[in-house]
Short mmCIF file of C-alpha atoms and ligand atoms in Angstrom, two decimals:
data_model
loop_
_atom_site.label_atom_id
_atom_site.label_comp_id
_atom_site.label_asym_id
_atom_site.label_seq_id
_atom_site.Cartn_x
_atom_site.Cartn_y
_atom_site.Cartn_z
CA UNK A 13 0.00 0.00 0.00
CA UNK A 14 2.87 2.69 0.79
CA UNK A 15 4.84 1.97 -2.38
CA UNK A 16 1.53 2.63 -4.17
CA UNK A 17 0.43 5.36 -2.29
CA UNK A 18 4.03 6.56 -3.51
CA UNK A 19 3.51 5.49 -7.18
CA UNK A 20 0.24 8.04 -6.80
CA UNK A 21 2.10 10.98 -5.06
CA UNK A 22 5.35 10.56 -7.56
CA UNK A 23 2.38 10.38 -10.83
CA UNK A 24 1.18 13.47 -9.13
CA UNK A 25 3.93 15.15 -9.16
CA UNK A 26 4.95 14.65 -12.49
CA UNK A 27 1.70 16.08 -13.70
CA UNK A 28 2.27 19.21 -11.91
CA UNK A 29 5.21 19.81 -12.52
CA UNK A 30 4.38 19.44 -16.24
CA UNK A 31 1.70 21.80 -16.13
CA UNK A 32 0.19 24.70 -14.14
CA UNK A 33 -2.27 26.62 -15.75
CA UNK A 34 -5.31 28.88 -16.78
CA UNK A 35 -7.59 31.47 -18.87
CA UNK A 36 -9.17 34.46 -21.62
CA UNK A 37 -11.58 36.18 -23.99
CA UNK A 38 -15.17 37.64 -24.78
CA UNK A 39 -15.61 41.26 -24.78
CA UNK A 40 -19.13 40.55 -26.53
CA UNK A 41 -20.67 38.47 -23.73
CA UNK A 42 -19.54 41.27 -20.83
CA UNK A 43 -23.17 43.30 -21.54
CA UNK A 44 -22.90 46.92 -21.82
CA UNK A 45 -19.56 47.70 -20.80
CA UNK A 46 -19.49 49.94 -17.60
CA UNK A 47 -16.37 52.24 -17.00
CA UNK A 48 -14.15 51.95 -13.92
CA UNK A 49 -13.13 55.21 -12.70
CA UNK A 50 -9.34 55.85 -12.87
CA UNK A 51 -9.83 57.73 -10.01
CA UNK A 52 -7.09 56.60 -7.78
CA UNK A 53 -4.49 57.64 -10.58
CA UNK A 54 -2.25 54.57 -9.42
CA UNK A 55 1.32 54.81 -10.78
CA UNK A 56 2.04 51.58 -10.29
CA UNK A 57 0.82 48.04 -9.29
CA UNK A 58 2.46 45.77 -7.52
CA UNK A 59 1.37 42.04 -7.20
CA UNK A 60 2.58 38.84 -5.22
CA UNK A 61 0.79 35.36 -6.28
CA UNK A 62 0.70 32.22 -7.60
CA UNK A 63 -0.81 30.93 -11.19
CA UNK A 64 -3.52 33.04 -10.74
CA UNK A 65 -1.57 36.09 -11.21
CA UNK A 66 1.48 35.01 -12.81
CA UNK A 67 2.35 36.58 -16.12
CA UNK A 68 5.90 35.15 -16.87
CA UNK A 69 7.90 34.33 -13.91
CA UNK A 70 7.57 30.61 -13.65
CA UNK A 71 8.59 30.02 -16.80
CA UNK A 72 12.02 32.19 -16.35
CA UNK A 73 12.54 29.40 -13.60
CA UNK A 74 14.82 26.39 -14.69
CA UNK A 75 11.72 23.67 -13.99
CA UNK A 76 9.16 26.04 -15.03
CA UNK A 77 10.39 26.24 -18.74
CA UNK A 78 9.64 22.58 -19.15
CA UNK A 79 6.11 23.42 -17.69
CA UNK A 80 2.91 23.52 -20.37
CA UNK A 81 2.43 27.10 -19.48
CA UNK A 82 6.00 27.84 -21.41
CA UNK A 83 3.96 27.03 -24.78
CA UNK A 84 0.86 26.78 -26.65
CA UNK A 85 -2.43 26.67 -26.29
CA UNK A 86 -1.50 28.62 -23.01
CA UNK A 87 -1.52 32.63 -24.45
CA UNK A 88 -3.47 31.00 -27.87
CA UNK A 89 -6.46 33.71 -27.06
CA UNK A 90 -5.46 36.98 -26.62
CA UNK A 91 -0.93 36.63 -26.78
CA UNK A 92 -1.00 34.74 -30.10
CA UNK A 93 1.98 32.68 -27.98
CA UNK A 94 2.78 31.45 -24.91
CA UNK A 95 3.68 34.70 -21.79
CA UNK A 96 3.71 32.35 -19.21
CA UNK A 97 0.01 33.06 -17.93
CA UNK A 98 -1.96 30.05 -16.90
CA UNK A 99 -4.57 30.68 -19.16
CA UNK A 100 -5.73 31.27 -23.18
CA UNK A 101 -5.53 34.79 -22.68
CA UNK A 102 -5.66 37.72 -19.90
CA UNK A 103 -5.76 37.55 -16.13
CA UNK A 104 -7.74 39.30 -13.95
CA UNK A 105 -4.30 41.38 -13.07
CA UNK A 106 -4.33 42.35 -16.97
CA UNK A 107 -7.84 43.82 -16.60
CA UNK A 108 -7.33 45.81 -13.43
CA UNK A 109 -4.31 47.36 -14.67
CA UNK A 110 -5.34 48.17 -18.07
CA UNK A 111 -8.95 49.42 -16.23
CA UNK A 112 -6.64 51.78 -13.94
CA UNK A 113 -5.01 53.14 -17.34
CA UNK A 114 -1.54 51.33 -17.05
CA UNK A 115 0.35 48.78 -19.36
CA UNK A 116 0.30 44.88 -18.49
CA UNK A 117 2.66 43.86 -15.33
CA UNK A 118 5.71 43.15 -16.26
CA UNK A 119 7.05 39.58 -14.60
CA UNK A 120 10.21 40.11 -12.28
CA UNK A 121 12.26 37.62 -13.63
CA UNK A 122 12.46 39.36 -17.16
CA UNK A 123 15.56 41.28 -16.64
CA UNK A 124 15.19 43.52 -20.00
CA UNK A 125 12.05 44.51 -19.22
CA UNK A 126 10.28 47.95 -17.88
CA UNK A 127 9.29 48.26 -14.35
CA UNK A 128 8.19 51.67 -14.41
CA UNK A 129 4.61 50.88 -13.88
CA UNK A 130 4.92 48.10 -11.50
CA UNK A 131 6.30 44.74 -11.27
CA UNK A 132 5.05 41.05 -10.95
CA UNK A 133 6.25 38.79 -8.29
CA UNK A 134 3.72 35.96 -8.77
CA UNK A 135 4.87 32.94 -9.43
CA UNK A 136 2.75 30.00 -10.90
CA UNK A 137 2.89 26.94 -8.39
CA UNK A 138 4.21 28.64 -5.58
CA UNK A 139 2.73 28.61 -2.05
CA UNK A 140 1.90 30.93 1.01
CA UNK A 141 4.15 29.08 3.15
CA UNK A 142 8.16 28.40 2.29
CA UNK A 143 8.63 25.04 0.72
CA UNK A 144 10.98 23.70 3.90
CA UNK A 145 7.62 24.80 6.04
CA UNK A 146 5.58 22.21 4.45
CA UNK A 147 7.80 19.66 4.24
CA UNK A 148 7.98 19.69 7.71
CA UNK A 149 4.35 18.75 7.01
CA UNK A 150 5.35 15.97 4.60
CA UNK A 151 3.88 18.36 1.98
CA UNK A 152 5.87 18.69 -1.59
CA UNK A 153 5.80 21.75 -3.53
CA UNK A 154 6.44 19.80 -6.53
CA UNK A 155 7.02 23.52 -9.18
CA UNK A 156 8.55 26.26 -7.72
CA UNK A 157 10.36 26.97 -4.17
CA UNK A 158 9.35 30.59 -5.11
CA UNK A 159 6.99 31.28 -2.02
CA UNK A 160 5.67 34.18 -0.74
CA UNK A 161 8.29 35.52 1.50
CA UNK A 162 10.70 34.72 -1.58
CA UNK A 163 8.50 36.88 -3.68
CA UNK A 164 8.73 39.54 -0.79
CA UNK A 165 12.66 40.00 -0.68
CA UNK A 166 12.33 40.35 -4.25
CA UNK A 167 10.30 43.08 -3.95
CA UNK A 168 12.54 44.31 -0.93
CA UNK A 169 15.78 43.97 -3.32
CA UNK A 170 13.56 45.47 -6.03
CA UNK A 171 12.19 48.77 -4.17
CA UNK A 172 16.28 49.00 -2.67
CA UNK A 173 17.71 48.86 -6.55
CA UNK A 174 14.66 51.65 -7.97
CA UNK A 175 14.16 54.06 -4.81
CA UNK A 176 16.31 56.78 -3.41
CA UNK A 177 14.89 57.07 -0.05
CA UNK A 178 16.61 54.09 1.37
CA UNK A 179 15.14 54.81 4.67
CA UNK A 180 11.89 53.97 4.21
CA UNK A 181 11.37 52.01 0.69
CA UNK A 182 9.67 54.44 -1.74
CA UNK A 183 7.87 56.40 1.12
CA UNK A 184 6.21 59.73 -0.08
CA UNK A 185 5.62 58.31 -3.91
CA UNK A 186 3.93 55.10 -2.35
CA UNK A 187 0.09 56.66 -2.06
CA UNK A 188 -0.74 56.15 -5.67
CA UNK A 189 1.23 52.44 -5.76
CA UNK A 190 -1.64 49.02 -5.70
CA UNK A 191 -0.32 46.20 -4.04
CA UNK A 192 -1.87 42.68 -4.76
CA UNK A 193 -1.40 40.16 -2.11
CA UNK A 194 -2.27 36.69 -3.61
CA UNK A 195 -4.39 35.38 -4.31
CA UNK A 196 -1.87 33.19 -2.31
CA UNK A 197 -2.19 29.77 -0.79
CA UNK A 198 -4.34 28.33 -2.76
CA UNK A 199 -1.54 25.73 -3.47
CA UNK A 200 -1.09 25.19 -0.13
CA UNK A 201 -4.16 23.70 0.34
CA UNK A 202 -4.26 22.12 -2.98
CA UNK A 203 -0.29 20.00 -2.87
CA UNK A 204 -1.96 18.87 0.80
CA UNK A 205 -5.58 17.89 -0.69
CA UNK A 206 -4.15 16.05 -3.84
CA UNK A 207 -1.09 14.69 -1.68
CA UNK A 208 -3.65 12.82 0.56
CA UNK A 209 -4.17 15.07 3.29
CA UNK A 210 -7.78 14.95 4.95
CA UNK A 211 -10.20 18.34 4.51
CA UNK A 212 -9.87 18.29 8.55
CA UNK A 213 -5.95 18.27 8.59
CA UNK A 214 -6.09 21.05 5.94
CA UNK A 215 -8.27 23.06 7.82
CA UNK A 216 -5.90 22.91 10.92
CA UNK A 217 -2.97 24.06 8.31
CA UNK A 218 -5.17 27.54 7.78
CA UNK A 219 -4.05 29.49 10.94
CA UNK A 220 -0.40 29.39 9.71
CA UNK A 221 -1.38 30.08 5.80
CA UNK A 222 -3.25 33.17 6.60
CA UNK A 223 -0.51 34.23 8.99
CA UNK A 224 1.93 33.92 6.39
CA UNK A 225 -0.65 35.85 3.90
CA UNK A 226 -0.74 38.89 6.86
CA UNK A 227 3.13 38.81 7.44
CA UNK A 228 3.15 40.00 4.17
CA UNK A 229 1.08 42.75 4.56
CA UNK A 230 2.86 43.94 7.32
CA UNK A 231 6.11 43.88 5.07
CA UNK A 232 4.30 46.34 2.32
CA UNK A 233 3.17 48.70 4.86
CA UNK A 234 6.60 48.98 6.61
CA UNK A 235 8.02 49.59 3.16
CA UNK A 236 5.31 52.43 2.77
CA UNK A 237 2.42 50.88 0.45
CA UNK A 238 -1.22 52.43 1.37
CA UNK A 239 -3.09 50.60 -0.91
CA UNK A 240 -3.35 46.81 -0.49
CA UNK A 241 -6.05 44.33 -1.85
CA UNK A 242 -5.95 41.04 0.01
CA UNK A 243 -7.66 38.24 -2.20
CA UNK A 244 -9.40 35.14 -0.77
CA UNK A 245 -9.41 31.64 -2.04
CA UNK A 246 -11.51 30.20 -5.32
CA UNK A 247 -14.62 27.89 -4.80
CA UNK A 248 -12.51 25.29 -5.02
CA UNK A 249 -14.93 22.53 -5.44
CA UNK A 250 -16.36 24.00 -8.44
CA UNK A 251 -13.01 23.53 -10.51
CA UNK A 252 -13.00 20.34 -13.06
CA UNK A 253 -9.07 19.48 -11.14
CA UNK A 254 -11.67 18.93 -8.15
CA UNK A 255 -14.44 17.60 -9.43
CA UNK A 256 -12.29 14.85 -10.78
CA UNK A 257 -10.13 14.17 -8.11
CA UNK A 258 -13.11 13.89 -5.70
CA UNK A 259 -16.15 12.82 -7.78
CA UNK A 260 -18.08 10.77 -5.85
CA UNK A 261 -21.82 9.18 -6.65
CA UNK A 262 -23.54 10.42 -3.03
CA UNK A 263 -25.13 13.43 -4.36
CA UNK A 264 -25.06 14.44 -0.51
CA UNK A 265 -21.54 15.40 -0.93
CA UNK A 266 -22.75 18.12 -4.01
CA UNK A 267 -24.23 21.39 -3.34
CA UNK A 268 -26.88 23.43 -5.17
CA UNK A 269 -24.16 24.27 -7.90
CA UNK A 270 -23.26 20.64 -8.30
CA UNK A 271 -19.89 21.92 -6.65
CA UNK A 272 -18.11 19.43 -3.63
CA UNK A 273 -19.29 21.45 -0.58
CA UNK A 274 -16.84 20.47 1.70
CA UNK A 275 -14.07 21.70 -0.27
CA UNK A 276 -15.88 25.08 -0.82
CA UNK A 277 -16.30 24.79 3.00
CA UNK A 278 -12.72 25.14 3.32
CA UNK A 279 -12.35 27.88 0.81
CA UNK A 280 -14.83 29.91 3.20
CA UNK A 281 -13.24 28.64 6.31
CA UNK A 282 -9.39 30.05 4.82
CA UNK A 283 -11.35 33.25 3.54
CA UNK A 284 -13.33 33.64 7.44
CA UNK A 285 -9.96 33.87 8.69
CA UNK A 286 -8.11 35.75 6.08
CA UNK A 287 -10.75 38.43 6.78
CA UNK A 288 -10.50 38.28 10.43
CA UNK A 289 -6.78 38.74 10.03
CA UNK A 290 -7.17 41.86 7.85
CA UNK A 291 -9.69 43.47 9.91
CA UNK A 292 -7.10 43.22 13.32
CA UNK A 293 -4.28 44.91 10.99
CA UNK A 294 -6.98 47.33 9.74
CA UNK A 295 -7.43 48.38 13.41
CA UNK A 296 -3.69 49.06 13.62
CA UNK A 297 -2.96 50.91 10.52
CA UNK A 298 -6.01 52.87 10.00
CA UNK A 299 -4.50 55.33 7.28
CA UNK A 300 -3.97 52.06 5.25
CA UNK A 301 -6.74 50.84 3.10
CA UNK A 302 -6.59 46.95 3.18
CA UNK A 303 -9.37 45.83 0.98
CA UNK A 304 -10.26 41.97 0.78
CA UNK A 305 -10.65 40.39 -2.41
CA UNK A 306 -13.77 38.44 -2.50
CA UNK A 307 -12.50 35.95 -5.36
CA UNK A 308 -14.84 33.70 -3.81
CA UNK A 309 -18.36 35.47 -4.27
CA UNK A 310 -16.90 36.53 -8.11
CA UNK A 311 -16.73 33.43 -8.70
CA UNK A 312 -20.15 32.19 -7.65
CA UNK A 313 -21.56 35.31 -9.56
CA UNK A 314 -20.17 34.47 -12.62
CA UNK A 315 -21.16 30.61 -11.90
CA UNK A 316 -24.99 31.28 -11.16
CA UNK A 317 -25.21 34.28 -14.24
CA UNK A 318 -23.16 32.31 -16.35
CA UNK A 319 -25.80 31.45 -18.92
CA UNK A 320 -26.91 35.01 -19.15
CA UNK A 321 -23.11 35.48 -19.90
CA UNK A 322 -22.56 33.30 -22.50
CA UNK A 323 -20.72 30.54 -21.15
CA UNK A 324 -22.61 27.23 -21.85
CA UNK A 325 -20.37 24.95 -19.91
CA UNK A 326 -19.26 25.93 -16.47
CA UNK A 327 -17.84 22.33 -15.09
CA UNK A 328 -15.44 20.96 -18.23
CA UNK A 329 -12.24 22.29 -19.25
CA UNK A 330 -12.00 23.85 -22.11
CA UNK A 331 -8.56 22.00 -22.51
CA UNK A 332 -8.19 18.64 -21.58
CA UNK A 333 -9.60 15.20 -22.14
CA UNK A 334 -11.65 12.11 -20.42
CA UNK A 335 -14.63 12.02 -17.91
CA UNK A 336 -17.18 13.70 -16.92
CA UNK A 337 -15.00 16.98 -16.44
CA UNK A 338 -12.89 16.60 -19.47
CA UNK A 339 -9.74 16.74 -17.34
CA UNK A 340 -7.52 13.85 -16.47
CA UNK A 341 -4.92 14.54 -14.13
CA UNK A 342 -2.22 12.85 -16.20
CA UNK A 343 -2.98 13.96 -19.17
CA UNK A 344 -3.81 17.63 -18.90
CA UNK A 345 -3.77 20.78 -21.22
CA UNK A 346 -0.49 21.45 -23.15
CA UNK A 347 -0.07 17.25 -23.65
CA UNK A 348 0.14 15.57 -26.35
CA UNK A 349 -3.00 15.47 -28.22
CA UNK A 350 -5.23 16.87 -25.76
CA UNK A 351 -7.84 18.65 -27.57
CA UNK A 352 -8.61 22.54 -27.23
CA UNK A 353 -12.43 23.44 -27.21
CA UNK A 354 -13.63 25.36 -30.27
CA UNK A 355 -14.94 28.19 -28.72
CA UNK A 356 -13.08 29.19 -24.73
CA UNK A 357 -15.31 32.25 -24.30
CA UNK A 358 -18.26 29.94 -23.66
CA UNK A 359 -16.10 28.05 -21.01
CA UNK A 360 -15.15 28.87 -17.55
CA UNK A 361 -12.49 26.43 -16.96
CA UNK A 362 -9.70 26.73 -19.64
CA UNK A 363 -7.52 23.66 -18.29
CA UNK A 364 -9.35 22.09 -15.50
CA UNK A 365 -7.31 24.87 -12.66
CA UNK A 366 -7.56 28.05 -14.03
CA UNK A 367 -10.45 30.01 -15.83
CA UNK A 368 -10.60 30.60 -19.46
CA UNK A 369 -9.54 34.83 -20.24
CA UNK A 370 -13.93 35.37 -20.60
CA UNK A 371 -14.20 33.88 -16.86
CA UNK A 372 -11.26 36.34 -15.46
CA UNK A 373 -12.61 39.54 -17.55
CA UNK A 374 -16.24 39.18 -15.61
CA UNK A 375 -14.13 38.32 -12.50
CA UNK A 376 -11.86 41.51 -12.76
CA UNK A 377 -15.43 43.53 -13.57
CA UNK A 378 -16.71 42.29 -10.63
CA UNK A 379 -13.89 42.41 -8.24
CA UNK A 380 -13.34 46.49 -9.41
CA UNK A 381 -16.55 47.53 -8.62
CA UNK A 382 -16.40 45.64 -5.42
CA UNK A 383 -12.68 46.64 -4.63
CA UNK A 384 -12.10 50.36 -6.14
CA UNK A 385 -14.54 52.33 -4.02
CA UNK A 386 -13.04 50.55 -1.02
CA UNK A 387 -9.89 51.82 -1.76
CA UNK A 388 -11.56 55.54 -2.14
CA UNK A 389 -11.67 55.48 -5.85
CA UNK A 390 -15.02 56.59 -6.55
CA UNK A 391 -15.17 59.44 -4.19
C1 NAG B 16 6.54 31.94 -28.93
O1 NAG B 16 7.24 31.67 -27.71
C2 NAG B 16 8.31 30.78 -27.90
C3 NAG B 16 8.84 30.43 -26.53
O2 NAG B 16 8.88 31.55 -25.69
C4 NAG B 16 9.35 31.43 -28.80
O3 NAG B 16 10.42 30.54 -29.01
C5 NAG B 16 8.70 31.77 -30.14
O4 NAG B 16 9.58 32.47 -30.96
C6 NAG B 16 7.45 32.60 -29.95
N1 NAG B 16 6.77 32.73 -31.22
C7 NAG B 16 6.28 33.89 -31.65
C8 NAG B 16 5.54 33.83 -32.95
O5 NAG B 16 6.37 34.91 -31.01
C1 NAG B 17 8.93 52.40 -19.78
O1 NAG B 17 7.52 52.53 -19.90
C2 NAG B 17 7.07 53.86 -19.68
C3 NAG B 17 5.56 53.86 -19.61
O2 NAG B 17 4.99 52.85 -20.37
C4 NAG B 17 7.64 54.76 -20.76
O3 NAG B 17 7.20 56.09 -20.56
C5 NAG B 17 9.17 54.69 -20.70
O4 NAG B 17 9.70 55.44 -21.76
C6 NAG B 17 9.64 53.27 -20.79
N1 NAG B 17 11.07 53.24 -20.53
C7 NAG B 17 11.92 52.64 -21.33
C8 NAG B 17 13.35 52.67 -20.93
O5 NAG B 17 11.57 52.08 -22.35
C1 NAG B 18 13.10 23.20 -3.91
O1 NAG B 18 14.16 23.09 -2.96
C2 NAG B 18 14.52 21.76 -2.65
C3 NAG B 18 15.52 21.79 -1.53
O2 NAG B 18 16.51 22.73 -1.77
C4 NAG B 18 15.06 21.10 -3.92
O3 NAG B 18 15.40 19.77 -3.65
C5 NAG B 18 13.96 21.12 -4.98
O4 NAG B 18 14.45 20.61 -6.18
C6 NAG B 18 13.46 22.53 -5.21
N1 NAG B 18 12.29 22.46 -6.07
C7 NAG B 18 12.13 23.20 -7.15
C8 NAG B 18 10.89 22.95 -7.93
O5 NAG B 18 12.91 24.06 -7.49
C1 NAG B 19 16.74 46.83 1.47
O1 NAG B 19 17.27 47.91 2.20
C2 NAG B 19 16.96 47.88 3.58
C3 NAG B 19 17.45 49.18 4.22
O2 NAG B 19 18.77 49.44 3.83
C4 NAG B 19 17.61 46.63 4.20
O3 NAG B 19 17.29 46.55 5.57
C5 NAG B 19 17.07 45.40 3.50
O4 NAG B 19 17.69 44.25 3.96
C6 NAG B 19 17.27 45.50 1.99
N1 NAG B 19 16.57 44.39 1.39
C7 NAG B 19 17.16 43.56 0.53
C8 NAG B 19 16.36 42.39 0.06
O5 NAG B 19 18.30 43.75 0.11
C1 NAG B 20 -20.52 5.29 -9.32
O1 NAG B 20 -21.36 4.20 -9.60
C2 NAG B 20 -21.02 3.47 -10.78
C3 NAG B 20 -22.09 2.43 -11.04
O2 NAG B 20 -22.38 1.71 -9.87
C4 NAG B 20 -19.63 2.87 -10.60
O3 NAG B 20 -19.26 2.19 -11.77
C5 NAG B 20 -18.63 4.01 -10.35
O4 NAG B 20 -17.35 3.48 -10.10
C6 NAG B 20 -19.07 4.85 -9.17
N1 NAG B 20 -18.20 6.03 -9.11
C7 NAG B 20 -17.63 6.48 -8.01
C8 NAG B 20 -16.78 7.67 -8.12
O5 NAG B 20 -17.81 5.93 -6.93
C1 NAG B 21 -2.30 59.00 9.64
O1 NAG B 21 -2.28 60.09 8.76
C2 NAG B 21 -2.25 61.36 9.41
C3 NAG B 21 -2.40 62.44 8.38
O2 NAG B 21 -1.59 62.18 7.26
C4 NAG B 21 -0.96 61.47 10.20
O3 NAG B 21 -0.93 62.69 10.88
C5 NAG B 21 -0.91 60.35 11.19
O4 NAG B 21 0.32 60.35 11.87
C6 NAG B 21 -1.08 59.00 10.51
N1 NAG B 21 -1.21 57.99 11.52
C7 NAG B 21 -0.59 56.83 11.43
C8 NAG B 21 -0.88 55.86 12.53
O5 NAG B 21 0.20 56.54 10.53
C1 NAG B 22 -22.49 25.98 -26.44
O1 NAG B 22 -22.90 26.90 -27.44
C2 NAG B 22 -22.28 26.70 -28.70
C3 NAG B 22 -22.70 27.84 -29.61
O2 NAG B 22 -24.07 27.97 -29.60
C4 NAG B 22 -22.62 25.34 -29.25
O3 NAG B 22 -21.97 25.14 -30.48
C5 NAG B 22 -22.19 24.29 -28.23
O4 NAG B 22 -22.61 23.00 -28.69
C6 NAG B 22 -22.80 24.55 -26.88
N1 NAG B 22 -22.22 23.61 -25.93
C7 NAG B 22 -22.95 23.01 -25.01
C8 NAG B 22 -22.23 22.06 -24.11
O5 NAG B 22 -24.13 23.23 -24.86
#
């Protein structure tokens, strides 16, 4: 039974580390498009992350260039090539900063490019807590070692190489700066789920993951930021990698959505505490505007309106192959002949993880109107 149970975890592996992906495309099925104030005149954007918000880092790693995400059909939609964005097209972090007036993020790890309106530390894979942390916990982080405090000395080294005031970071140009923190820990929870961890032992791991989440927080206010949106956790059981993983026939274990409630339990229990957690450092940096990101309720939105959207299939991947979810964890999008939908704009899931570029744009619409008068925007 163990050298099985390692056959599985090792076959797990590999398909992660082959792949790590999402997302893009459908300006048409938006509605009437609604205009986000500019308002905040932000300068620059900063974002920390994982796959969600990656847009080129991973693949600038040594094990990430062998990863799906380094070639096509990822970028097919919108880049006409692989960028290194887990999806067909944009990411919600496109849409915000091209909404806010400013050119895509630029990914850290290209050396030649140009920071001057922000820079991208997300890195596809990577995890909340440092790689050694979890595998304390027998946990593998089978892509990247890239974590979040990784990502944050980055930034540190980053802010020390492009700002004169060495005292305090970039202090008195930092007002009109967005940070994005995460989303971020998502793969925490998902190496522990698909490395046989039980939802219970998960849950116990969410005290330390949101922890890690606020630490960095703390870091971008002490280096001066103002203006920091702190996302929450996906649905989890509504996503095709899930579904599959975990399909069971006792209807009992599906919720209205046909979604696996007790992993969307666990998305709400990381997001309780992740808003907990930002509401204590709220109370001690009240001139900081710490907005949550309520990823979560986006994506139920889009889920339950997705019809009046334009999506027609909300539970299969666009790209990927076998069962009822069209995804197969060893087989997944970017392998060999696995087929790519004909249309991605009516799908939510582009490769079973991450949303198709349609999905994110109604996300990022969402999330702004939710997020930007919270951060005084509107006003
Ligand atoms: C697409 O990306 C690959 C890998 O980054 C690169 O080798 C190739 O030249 C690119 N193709 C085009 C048409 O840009
Ligand atoms: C970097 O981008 C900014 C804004 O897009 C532009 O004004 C500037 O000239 C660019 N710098 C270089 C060195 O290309
Ligand atoms: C992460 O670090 C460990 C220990 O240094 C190393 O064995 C492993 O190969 C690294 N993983 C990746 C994906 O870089
Ligand atoms: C950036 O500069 C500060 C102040 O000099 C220093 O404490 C910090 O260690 C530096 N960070 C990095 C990553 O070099
Ligand atoms: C569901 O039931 C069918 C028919 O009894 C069985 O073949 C299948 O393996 C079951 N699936 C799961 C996930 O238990
Ligand atoms: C908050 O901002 C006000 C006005 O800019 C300033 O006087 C005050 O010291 C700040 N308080 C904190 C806790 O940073
Ligand atoms: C979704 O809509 C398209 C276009 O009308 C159609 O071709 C496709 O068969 C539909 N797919 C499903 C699963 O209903």
């Amino acid at each position: 039974m163990a050298a099985m149970r390692n056959v599985s975890v090792l076959l797990f592996l590999v398909v992660i580390v082959m792949f790590i992906g999402v997302g893009v495309e459908a300006a048409r099925m938006i509605g009437p498009h609604k205009p986000h104030p500019a308002r905040c005149d932000f300068h620059q954007i900063y974002q920390l992350g994982d796959s969600i918000s990656d847009t080129g880092n991973l693949i600038r790693e040594p094990a990430g260039a062998r990863t799906a995400f380094a070639h096509l059909p990822y970028g097919e939609t919108f880049f006409g090539n692989a960028t290194g964005r887990c999806s067909n097209g944009q990411l919600m972090i496109d849409f915000i900063a091209s909404a806010v007036g400013l050119p895509f993020l630029n990914p850290y790890k290209n050396v030649e490019a140009n920071f001057s309106s922000g820079a991208n530390f997300a890195v596809a894979g990577s995890t909340a807590l440092p790689a050694e942390t979890l595998a304390k916990m027998k946990i593998v982080s089978p892509v990247t070692n890239s974590s979040l405090s990784i990502q944050l000395d980055w930034m540190s080294t980053h802010f020390n190489s492009t700002c004169d005031n060495t005292k305090k970071g970039c202090a008195g140009n930092l007002q009109n700066l967005l940070f994005m923190v995460g989303e971020i820990g998502g793969n925490d929870y998902n190496y522990a789920l698909l490395q046989g961890k039980t939802t219970k032992q998960v849950k116990g791991m969410v005290p330390e993951v949101v922890s890690a989440v606020m630490r960095a927080v703390r870091t971008i206010i002490q280096l001066g930021g103002t203006r920091i949106v702190v996302p929450g956790n996906f649905p989890i059981g509504c996503l095709p990698i899930y579904l599959t993983a975990f399909q069971s026939n006792d209807s009992a274990l599906y919720d209205e959505n046909l979604c696996l409630s007790h992993l969307n339990s666990l998305s709400r229990y990381h997001n309780h505490h992740l808003k907990q957690a930002i509401k204590v450092v709220k109370q001690e940096f009240p001139n900081v505007s710490i907005v949550y990101g309520d990823y979560y309720n986006a994506f139920q939105s889009l889920y339950k309106n997705a019809a009046q959207l334009g999506f027609n299939v909300t539970q299969r991947s666009c790209c990927g192959t076998g069962g009822k979810y069209n995804f197969n964890l060893i087989n997944m999008c970017g392998g060999p002949n696995v087929p790519i939908c004909q249309d991605p704009s009516r799908h939510l899931s582009w490769d079973g993880i991450h949303l198709t570029e349609a999905a994110y744009k109604v996300m990022a619409t969402w999330l702004m109107d939710n997020i930007l008068p919270k951060l005084g925007c509107n006003a």
